[in-house]
CSV table of C-alpha atoms in Angstrom, one decimal:
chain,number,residue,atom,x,y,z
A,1,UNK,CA,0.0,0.0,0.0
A,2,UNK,CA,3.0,2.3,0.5
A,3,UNK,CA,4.1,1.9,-3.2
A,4,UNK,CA,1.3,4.3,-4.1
A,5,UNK,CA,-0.5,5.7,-0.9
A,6,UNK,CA,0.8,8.0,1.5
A,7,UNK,CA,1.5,6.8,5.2
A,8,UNK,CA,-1.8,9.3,6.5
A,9,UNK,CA,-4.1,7.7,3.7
A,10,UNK,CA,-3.4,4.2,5.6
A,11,UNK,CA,-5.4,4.0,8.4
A,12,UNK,CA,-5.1,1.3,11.3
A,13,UNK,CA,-6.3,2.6,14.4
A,14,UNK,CA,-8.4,0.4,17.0
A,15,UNK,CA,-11.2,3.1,17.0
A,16,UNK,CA,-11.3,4.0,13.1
A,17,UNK,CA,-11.9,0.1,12.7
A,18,UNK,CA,-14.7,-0.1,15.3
A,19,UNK,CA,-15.9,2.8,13.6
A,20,UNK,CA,-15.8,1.8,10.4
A,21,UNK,CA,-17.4,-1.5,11.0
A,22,UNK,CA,-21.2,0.1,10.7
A,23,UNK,CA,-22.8,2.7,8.8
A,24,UNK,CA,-26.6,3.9,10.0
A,25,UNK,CA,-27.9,0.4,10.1
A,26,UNK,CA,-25.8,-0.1,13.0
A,27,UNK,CA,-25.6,-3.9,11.5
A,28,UNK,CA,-22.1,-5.3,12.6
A,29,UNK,CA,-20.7,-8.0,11.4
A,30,UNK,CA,-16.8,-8.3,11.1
A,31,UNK,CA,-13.9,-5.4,11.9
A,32,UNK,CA,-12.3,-4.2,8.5
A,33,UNK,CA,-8.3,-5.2,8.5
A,34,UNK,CA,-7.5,-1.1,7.9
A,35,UNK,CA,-9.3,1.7,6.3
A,36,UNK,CA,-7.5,3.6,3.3
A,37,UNK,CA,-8.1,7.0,1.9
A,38,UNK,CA,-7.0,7.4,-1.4
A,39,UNK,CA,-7.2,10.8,-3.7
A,40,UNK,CA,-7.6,9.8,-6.6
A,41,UNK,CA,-8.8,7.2,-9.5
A,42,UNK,CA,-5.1,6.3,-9.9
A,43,UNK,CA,-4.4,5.3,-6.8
A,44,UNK,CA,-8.1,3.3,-6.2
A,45,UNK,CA,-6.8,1.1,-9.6
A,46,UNK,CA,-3.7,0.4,-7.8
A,47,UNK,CA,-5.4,-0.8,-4.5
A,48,UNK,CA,-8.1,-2.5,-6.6
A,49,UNK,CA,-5.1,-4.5,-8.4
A,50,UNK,CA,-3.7,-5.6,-5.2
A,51,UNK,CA,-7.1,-6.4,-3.5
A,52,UNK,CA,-7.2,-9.4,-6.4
A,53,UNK,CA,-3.7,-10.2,-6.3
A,54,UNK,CA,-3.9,-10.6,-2.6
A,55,UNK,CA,-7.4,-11.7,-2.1
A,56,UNK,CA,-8.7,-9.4,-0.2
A,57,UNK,CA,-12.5,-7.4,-0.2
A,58,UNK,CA,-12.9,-3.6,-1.0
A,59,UNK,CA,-15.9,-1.6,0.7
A,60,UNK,CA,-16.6,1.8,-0.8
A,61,UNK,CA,-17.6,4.3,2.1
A,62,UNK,CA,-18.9,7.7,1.9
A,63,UNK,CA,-20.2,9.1,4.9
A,64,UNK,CA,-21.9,6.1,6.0
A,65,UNK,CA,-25.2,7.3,6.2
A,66,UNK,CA,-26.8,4.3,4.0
A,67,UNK,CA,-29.3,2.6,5.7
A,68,UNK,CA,-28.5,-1.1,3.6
A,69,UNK,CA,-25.7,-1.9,5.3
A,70,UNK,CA,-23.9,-1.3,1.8
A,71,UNK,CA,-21.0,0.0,3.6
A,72,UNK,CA,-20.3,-2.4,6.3
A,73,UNK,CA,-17.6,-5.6,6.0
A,74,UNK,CA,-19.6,-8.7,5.8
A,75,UNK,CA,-16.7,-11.2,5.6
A,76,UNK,CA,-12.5,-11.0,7.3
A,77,UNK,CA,-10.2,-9.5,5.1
A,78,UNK,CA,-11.9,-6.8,3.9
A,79,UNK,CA,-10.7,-3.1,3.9
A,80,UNK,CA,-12.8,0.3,3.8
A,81,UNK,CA,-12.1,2.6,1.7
A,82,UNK,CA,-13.1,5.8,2.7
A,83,UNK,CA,-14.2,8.1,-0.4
A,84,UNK,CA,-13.8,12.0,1.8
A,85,UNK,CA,-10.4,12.8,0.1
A,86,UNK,CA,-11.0,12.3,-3.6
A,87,UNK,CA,-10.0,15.2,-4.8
A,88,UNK,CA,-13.3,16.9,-3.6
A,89,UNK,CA,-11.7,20.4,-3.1
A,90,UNK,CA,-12.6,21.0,-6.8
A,91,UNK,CA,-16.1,21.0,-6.9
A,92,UNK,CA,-18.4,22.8,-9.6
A,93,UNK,CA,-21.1,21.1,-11.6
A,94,UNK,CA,-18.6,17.8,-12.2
A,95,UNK,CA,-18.7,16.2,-9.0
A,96,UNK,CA,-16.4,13.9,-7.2
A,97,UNK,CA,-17.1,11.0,-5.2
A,98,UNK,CA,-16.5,12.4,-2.0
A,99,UNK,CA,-18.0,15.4,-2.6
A,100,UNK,CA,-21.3,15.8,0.5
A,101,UNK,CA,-24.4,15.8,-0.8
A,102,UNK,CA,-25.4,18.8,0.5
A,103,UNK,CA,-22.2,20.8,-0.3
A,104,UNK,CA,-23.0,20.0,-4.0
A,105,UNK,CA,-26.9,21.3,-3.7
A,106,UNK,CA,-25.7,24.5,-1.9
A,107,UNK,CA,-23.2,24.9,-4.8
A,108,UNK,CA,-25.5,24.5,-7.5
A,109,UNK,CA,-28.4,26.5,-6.4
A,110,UNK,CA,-25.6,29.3,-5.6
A,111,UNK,CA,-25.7,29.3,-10.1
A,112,UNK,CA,-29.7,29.3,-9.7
A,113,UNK,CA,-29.7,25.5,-11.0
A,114,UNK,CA,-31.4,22.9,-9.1
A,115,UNK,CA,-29.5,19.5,-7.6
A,116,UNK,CA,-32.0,16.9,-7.7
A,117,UNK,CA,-30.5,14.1,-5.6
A,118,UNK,CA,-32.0,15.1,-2.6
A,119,UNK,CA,-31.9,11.6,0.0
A,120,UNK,CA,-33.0,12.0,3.6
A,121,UNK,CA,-29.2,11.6,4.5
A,122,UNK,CA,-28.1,14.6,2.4
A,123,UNK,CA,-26.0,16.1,5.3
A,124,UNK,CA,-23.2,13.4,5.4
A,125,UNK,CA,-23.9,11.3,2.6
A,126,UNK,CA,-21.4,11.6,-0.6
A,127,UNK,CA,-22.0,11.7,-4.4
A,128,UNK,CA,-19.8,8.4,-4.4
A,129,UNK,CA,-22.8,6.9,-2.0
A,130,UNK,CA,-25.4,8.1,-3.6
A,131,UNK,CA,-24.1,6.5,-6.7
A,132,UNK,CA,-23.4,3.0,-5.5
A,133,UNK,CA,-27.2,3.0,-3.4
A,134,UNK,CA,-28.7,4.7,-6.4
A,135,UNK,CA,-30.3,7.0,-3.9
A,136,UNK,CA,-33.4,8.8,-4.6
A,137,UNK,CA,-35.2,11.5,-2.3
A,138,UNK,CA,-38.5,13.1,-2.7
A,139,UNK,CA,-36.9,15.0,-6.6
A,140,UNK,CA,-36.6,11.0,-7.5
A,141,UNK,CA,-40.3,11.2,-8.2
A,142,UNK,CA,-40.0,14.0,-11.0
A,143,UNK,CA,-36.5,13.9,-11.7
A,144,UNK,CA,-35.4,10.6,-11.3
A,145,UNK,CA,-33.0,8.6,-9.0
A,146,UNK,CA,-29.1,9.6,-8.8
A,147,UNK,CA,-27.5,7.0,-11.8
A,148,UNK,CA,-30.8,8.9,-13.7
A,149,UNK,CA,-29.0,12.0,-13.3
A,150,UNK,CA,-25.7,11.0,-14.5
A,151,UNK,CA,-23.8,11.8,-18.1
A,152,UNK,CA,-20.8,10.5,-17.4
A,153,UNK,CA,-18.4,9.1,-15.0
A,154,UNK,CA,-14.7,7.9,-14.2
A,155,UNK,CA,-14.6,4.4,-12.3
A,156,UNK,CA,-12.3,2.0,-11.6
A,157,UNK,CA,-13.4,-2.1,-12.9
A,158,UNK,CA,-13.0,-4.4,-10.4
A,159,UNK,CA,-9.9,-5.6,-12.3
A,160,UNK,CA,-8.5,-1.9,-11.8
A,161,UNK,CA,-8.8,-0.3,-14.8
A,162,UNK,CA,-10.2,3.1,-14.7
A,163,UNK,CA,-12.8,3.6,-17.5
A,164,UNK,CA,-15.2,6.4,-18.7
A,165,UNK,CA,-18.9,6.0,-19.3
A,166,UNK,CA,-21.1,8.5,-21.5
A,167,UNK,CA,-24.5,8.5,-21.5
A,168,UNK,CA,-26.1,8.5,-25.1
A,169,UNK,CA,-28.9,9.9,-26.2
């Protein structure tokens, strides 16, 4: 991990663990073995490619407000990895995965547009969350759900290749 994360993205504290072992479901079923922040696509391909070469089990997190247990370990060897630092500092209209949700509906109303992934958990949950729950909100109705609501995207395959997807049409 040290080949291509820096020591402070590598996380292996007792209470960071415990903490990382539930989201809002307050399910619990094993303790991650570490949770990693990485900043970028590059570095999630790299820890995707050894996570298969080693055998162990990725678990996106966000800000752990799901209520599906979609962010907790279910099985040993597994590893969190936290979404909060990539590269969410630059956030306009194109929106990184651990951008809050909220951050990016005060942003876009500030240009007199409208955000329309609007979930209950919008305080602490992240665009990378709502994307892998798909999470709606009482817009989903009109609008649609949050993959509804997508053009395009950057995202690393689970053999660690990082691809683009455009919506047509």
């Amino acid at each position: 991990l040290g080949a291509f994360l820096p020591p402070d993205a590598i996380v292996t504290r007792p209470s960071a663990l415990v903490a990382c072992a539930t989201d809002a479901t307050d399910l619990r079923m094993e303790l991650p073995l570490m949770v990693v922040e990485p900043a970028n696509a590059e570095q999630v391909s790299e820890l995707v490619k050894l996570a298969n070469e080693l055998k162990f089990a990725l678990i996106p997190r966000g800000g752990a407000s799901g209520l599906t247990g979609g962010s907790v370990p279910m099985r040993r060897r597994s590893v969190i990895v936290r979404t909060t630092r990539l590269d969410h500092e630059n956030m306009s209209v194109t929106l990184d995965a651990g951008v809050i949700t909220q951050a990016a509906i005060d942003a876009v109303a500030k240009e007199g547009f409208l955000f329309t992934v609007d979930p209950a958990s919008k305080t602490a949950s992240t665009i990378g969350g709502n994307v892998a729950e798909n999470s709606g909100g009482p817009f989903a109705f009109e609008y649609g759900t949050t993959l509804d609501n997508l053009l395009s995207w950057r995202m690393v395959t689970p053999t660690g290749e990082i691809i683009s997807i455009e919506r047509k049409n």
